[in-house]
Short mmCIF file of C-alpha atoms in Angstrom, two decimals:
data_model
loop_
_atom_site.label_atom_id
_atom_site.label_comp_id
_atom_site.label_asym_id
_atom_site.label_seq_id
_atom_site.Cartn_x
_atom_site.Cartn_y
_atom_site.Cartn_z
CA GLY L 218 -20.99 0.92 35.98
CA ALA L 219 -17.87 1.00 33.78
CA VAL L 220 -15.89 3.60 35.70
CA VAL L 221 -12.28 4.46 34.89
CA SER L 222 -10.34 6.15 37.65
CA GLN L 223 -7.39 8.26 36.49
CA HIS L 224 -4.68 9.64 38.78
CA PRO L 225 -3.27 12.11 39.35
CA SER L 226 -5.68 14.75 38.13
CA ARG L 227 -2.96 17.38 38.10
CA VAL L 228 0.80 17.14 38.29
CA ILE L 229 3.59 19.66 38.05
CA CYS L 230 7.07 18.31 37.51
CA LYS L 231 10.51 19.62 36.76
CA SER L 232 12.00 19.32 33.32
CA GLY L 233 13.95 16.09 32.97
CA THR L 234 11.95 14.08 35.47
CA SER L 235 9.46 11.30 34.77
CA VAL L 236 5.78 11.23 35.57
CA LYS L 237 3.50 8.22 35.83
CA ILE L 238 -0.22 8.42 35.14
CA GLU L 239 -2.49 5.57 36.19
CA CYS L 240 -5.83 4.47 34.89
CA ARG L 241 -7.80 1.84 36.72
CA SER L 242 -11.01 0.21 35.64
CA LEU L 243 -13.05 -0.08 38.82
CA ASP L 244 -15.89 -2.40 37.96
CA PHE L 245 -14.94 -4.09 34.72
CA GLN L 246 -11.99 -5.62 32.98
CA ALA L 247 -10.36 -3.30 30.48
CA THR L 248 -8.84 -5.50 27.83
CA THR L 249 -7.97 -2.47 25.74
CA MET L 250 -6.95 0.99 26.88
CA PHE L 251 -6.48 4.03 24.67
CA TRP L 252 -4.28 6.96 25.64
CA TYR L 253 -5.02 10.41 24.29
CA ARG L 254 -3.35 13.75 24.52
CA GLN L 255 -5.13 17.08 24.21
CA PHE L 256 -3.66 20.55 23.88
CA PRO L 257 -5.80 23.57 24.81
CA LYS L 258 -8.65 24.21 22.40
CA GLN L 259 -7.65 21.21 20.32
CA SER L 260 -8.94 17.72 19.70
CA LEU L 261 -8.06 14.47 21.41
CA MET L 262 -5.12 12.93 19.63
CA LEU L 263 -4.67 9.20 20.06
CA MET L 264 -1.19 8.38 21.28
CA ALA L 265 -1.33 4.63 21.68
CA THR L 266 -3.49 1.59 22.16
CA SER L 267 -2.60 -0.96 24.79
CA ASN L 268 -3.89 -4.45 25.24
CA GLU L 269 -3.46 -6.35 28.46
CA GLY L 270 -0.35 -8.46 28.45
CA SER L 271 1.08 -7.22 25.18
CA LYS L 272 3.07 -4.29 23.88
CA ALA L 273 1.30 -1.07 23.12
CA THR L 274 0.70 0.06 19.57
CA TYR L 275 1.81 3.65 19.08
CA GLU L 276 0.41 6.11 16.59
CA GLN L 277 2.68 7.59 14.00
CA GLY L 278 4.88 10.33 15.41
CA VAL L 279 4.54 9.26 19.05
CA GLU L 280 7.88 8.32 20.65
CA LYS L 281 7.43 4.98 22.35
CA ASP L 282 10.59 5.43 24.40
CA LYS L 283 9.33 8.70 25.76
CA PHE L 284 5.76 7.65 26.47
CA LEU L 285 5.98 4.26 28.14
CA ILE L 286 2.74 2.36 28.40
CA ASN L 287 2.22 -0.65 30.60
CA HIS L 288 -0.97 -2.69 30.70
CA ALA L 289 0.04 -5.49 32.99
CA SER L 290 -3.40 -6.32 34.29
CA LEU L 291 -7.00 -6.13 33.18
CA THR L 292 -7.67 -3.31 35.63
CA LEU L 293 -4.58 -1.12 35.38
CA SER L 294 -2.82 0.70 32.60
CA THR L 295 -0.09 3.28 33.12
CA LEU L 296 1.48 5.97 30.98
CA THR L 297 4.92 7.21 32.00
CA VAL L 298 6.21 10.40 30.45
CA THR L 299 9.98 10.04 30.66
CA SER L 300 12.42 12.94 30.76
CA ALA L 301 9.56 15.38 30.54
CA HIS L 302 10.03 18.74 28.85
CA PRO L 303 7.81 21.81 28.80
CA GLU L 304 6.42 20.83 25.38
CA ASP L 305 5.02 17.66 27.00
CA SER L 306 2.71 19.83 29.08
CA SER L 307 -0.76 18.75 28.07
CA PHE L 308 -3.99 17.05 29.14
CA TYR L 309 -3.66 13.28 29.05
CA ILE L 310 -6.79 11.11 29.02
CA CYS L 311 -7.23 7.37 29.05
CA SER L 312 -10.20 5.52 27.64
CA ALA L 313 -11.14 1.91 28.10
CA ALA L 314 -13.13 -0.31 25.81
CA THR L 315 -15.33 -2.24 28.16
CA GLY L 316 -15.86 -5.13 25.82
CA VAL L 317 -19.54 -4.96 26.59
CA ILE L 318 -21.87 -4.34 23.74
CA ARG L 319 -23.36 -0.94 24.30
CA PRO L 320 -24.68 1.71 21.96
CA ASN L 321 -21.15 3.00 21.46
CA TYR L 322 -19.37 -0.22 22.33
CA GLY L 323 -18.70 1.22 25.76
CA TYR L 324 -15.79 3.63 25.59
CA THR L 325 -15.32 4.98 29.09
CA PHE L 326 -12.98 7.90 29.72
CA GLY L 327 -10.88 8.69 32.73
CA SER L 328 -11.12 12.18 34.21
CA GLY L 329 -7.82 13.26 32.68
CA THR L 330 -4.44 14.39 33.98
CA ARG L 331 -3.22 17.94 33.53
CA LEU L 332 0.58 17.74 33.25
CA THR L 333 2.66 20.89 33.58
CA VAL L 334 6.40 20.63 33.09
CA VAL L 335 8.40 23.55 34.45
CA GLY F 228 -5.20 9.40 6.55
CA GLN F 229 -8.29 9.86 8.62
CA SER F 230 -10.19 13.13 8.73
CA LEU F 231 -13.33 14.38 10.42
CA GLU F 232 -14.53 17.89 9.77
CA GLN F 233 -16.85 19.91 11.95
CA PRO F 234 -17.36 23.65 12.43
CA SER F 235 -14.94 25.21 14.88
CA GLU F 236 -17.55 27.25 16.70
CA VAL F 237 -21.28 27.81 16.91
CA THR F 238 -23.24 30.39 18.87
CA ALA F 239 -26.91 30.12 19.80
CA VAL F 240 -29.35 31.50 22.34
CA GLU F 241 -31.05 29.74 25.21
CA GLY F 242 -34.06 27.72 24.16
CA ALA F 243 -32.96 27.50 20.56
CA ILE F 244 -32.06 24.44 18.48
CA VAL F 245 -28.57 23.98 17.07
CA GLN F 246 -27.15 21.46 14.64
CA ILE F 247 -23.46 20.52 14.55
CA ASN F 248 -22.38 18.76 11.38
CA CYS F 249 -19.61 16.24 10.92
CA THR F 250 -18.25 14.84 7.69
CA TYR F 251 -15.69 12.08 7.73
CA GLN F 252 -13.18 10.35 5.50
CA THR F 253 -11.80 7.29 7.21
CA SER F 254 -10.28 3.97 6.23
CA GLY F 255 -13.01 2.09 8.06
CA PHE F 256 -16.32 2.79 9.73
CA TYR F 257 -18.14 1.01 12.50
CA GLY F 258 -20.02 3.90 14.07
CA LEU F 259 -20.16 7.63 14.74
CA SER F 260 -20.21 8.93 18.29
CA TRP F 261 -20.70 12.34 19.79
CA TYR F 262 -19.02 13.57 22.96
CA GLN F 263 -19.38 16.67 25.07
CA GLN F 264 -16.41 18.18 26.89
CA HIS F 265 -16.47 21.07 29.32
CA ASP F 266 -13.28 23.02 29.96
CA GLY F 267 -10.84 20.95 31.98
CA GLY F 268 -13.08 17.91 31.97
CA ALA F 269 -13.14 14.55 30.29
CA PRO F 270 -15.33 13.78 27.29
CA THR F 271 -18.76 12.44 28.12
CA PHE F 272 -20.71 10.28 25.72
CA LEU F 273 -23.83 11.81 24.17
CA SER F 274 -25.02 9.72 21.26
CA TYR F 275 -24.06 7.04 18.77
CA ASN F 276 -25.09 5.91 15.29
CA ALA F 277 -24.02 2.72 13.62
CA LEU F 278 -26.85 2.68 11.09
CA ASP F 279 -28.41 5.39 8.97
CA GLY F 280 -31.08 7.45 10.57
CA LEU F 281 -31.88 9.43 13.66
CA GLU F 282 -31.18 8.45 17.25
CA GLU F 283 -32.91 10.46 19.95
CA THR F 284 -31.75 10.72 23.55
CA GLY F 285 -33.62 13.38 25.46
CA ARG F 286 -32.68 16.84 24.20
CA PHE F 287 -29.94 15.40 22.03
CA SER F 288 -30.39 13.62 18.72
CA SER F 289 -27.86 12.36 16.25
CA PHE F 290 -28.20 11.51 12.60
CA LEU F 291 -26.06 9.44 10.27
CA SER F 292 -25.92 8.98 6.53
CA ARG F 293 -23.22 6.45 5.71
CA SER F 294 -23.56 6.94 1.98
CA ASP F 295 -22.75 10.64 2.45
CA SER F 296 -20.15 10.04 5.19
CA TYR F 297 -22.06 12.63 7.17
CA GLY F 298 -23.67 12.99 10.51
CA TYR F 299 -24.97 15.67 12.80
CA LEU F 300 -25.77 16.31 16.42
CA LEU F 301 -28.95 18.19 17.18
CA LEU F 302 -29.33 19.94 20.48
CA GLN F 303 -32.80 21.18 21.40
CA GLU F 304 -34.02 23.55 24.11
CA LEU F 305 -30.53 24.87 24.61
CA GLN F 306 -29.45 25.69 28.13
CA MET F 307 -26.50 27.73 29.35
CA LYS F 308 -24.90 24.55 30.69
CA ASP F 309 -24.73 23.22 27.12
CA SER F 310 -21.88 25.65 26.44
CA ALA F 311 -19.01 23.24 25.83
CA SER F 312 -16.97 21.61 23.08
CA TYR F 313 -18.62 18.88 21.05
CA PHE F 314 -16.65 16.22 19.23
CA CYS F 315 -17.69 13.70 16.66
CA ALA F 316 -15.67 10.50 16.66
CA VAL F 317 -15.51 7.50 14.36
CA ASN F 318 -14.88 3.90 15.38
CA LEU F 319 -12.84 2.39 12.60
CA LYS F 320 -13.83 -1.08 13.70
CA LYS F 321 -15.74 -2.75 16.53
CA GLY F 322 -13.95 -2.00 19.77
CA GLY F 323 -11.16 -0.23 17.93
CA LYS F 324 -9.71 3.19 18.44
CA LEU F 325 -11.80 6.33 18.17
CA ILE F 326 -10.73 9.05 15.78
CA PHE F 327 -11.93 12.46 16.92
CA GLY F 328 -12.92 15.52 14.95
CA GLN F 329 -11.41 18.88 15.82
CA GLY F 330 -14.33 19.83 17.99
CA THR F 331 -17.02 22.50 17.86
CA GLU F 332 -17.15 25.09 20.59
CA LEU F 333 -20.76 25.89 21.37
CA SER F 334 -21.57 29.12 23.13
CA VAL F 335 -25.08 29.49 24.47
CA LYS F 336 -26.09 33.06 25.21
CA PRO F 337 -29.01 34.34 27.28
#
């Protein structure tokens, strides 16, 4: 149980275009979704935290107008990279807090999206 | 600021035991988790400590000392497939965001 489906797994887009990444919780309600970004050989850097029905909370240094997060339902959260540039090329991963008490409070990760901006 | 420190890389041979340490300085603490990540993949959960002591899950064990802000992941009977990056991560509060360490790249050699 507690599966998060993330799409697309890979996307290549032209500089200046926008890309939407979706994360769906398949068998639970994700009240909170975390969005991370990871550059090669580096750690996962938290970009923002979204709660269903409210505005996302962005980490310091993350442009909220560039990385639009929508969490309109308990099963879907989206990250849109607007006006993408080559420096936005990265691995983007979502993680949902299941709200179920588990050994690690149940953080389930999506499979990630490899974004390449050309 | 929040910081978690772990070694950048560790090398070991098949069948051996390896310990990956993690020290943290964070504004809050609810628990310490360990994740494994293979190249191109998503992190997968390995182990978690909220209280001091050792937690054992198969070949993997994790230890926490909250007074020392320190934990470690112990991997036993290493296999080639264990070659991956390992991250420690701190929950600042229950259900809150995870702060990740920089990761330790483990190479298991024959």
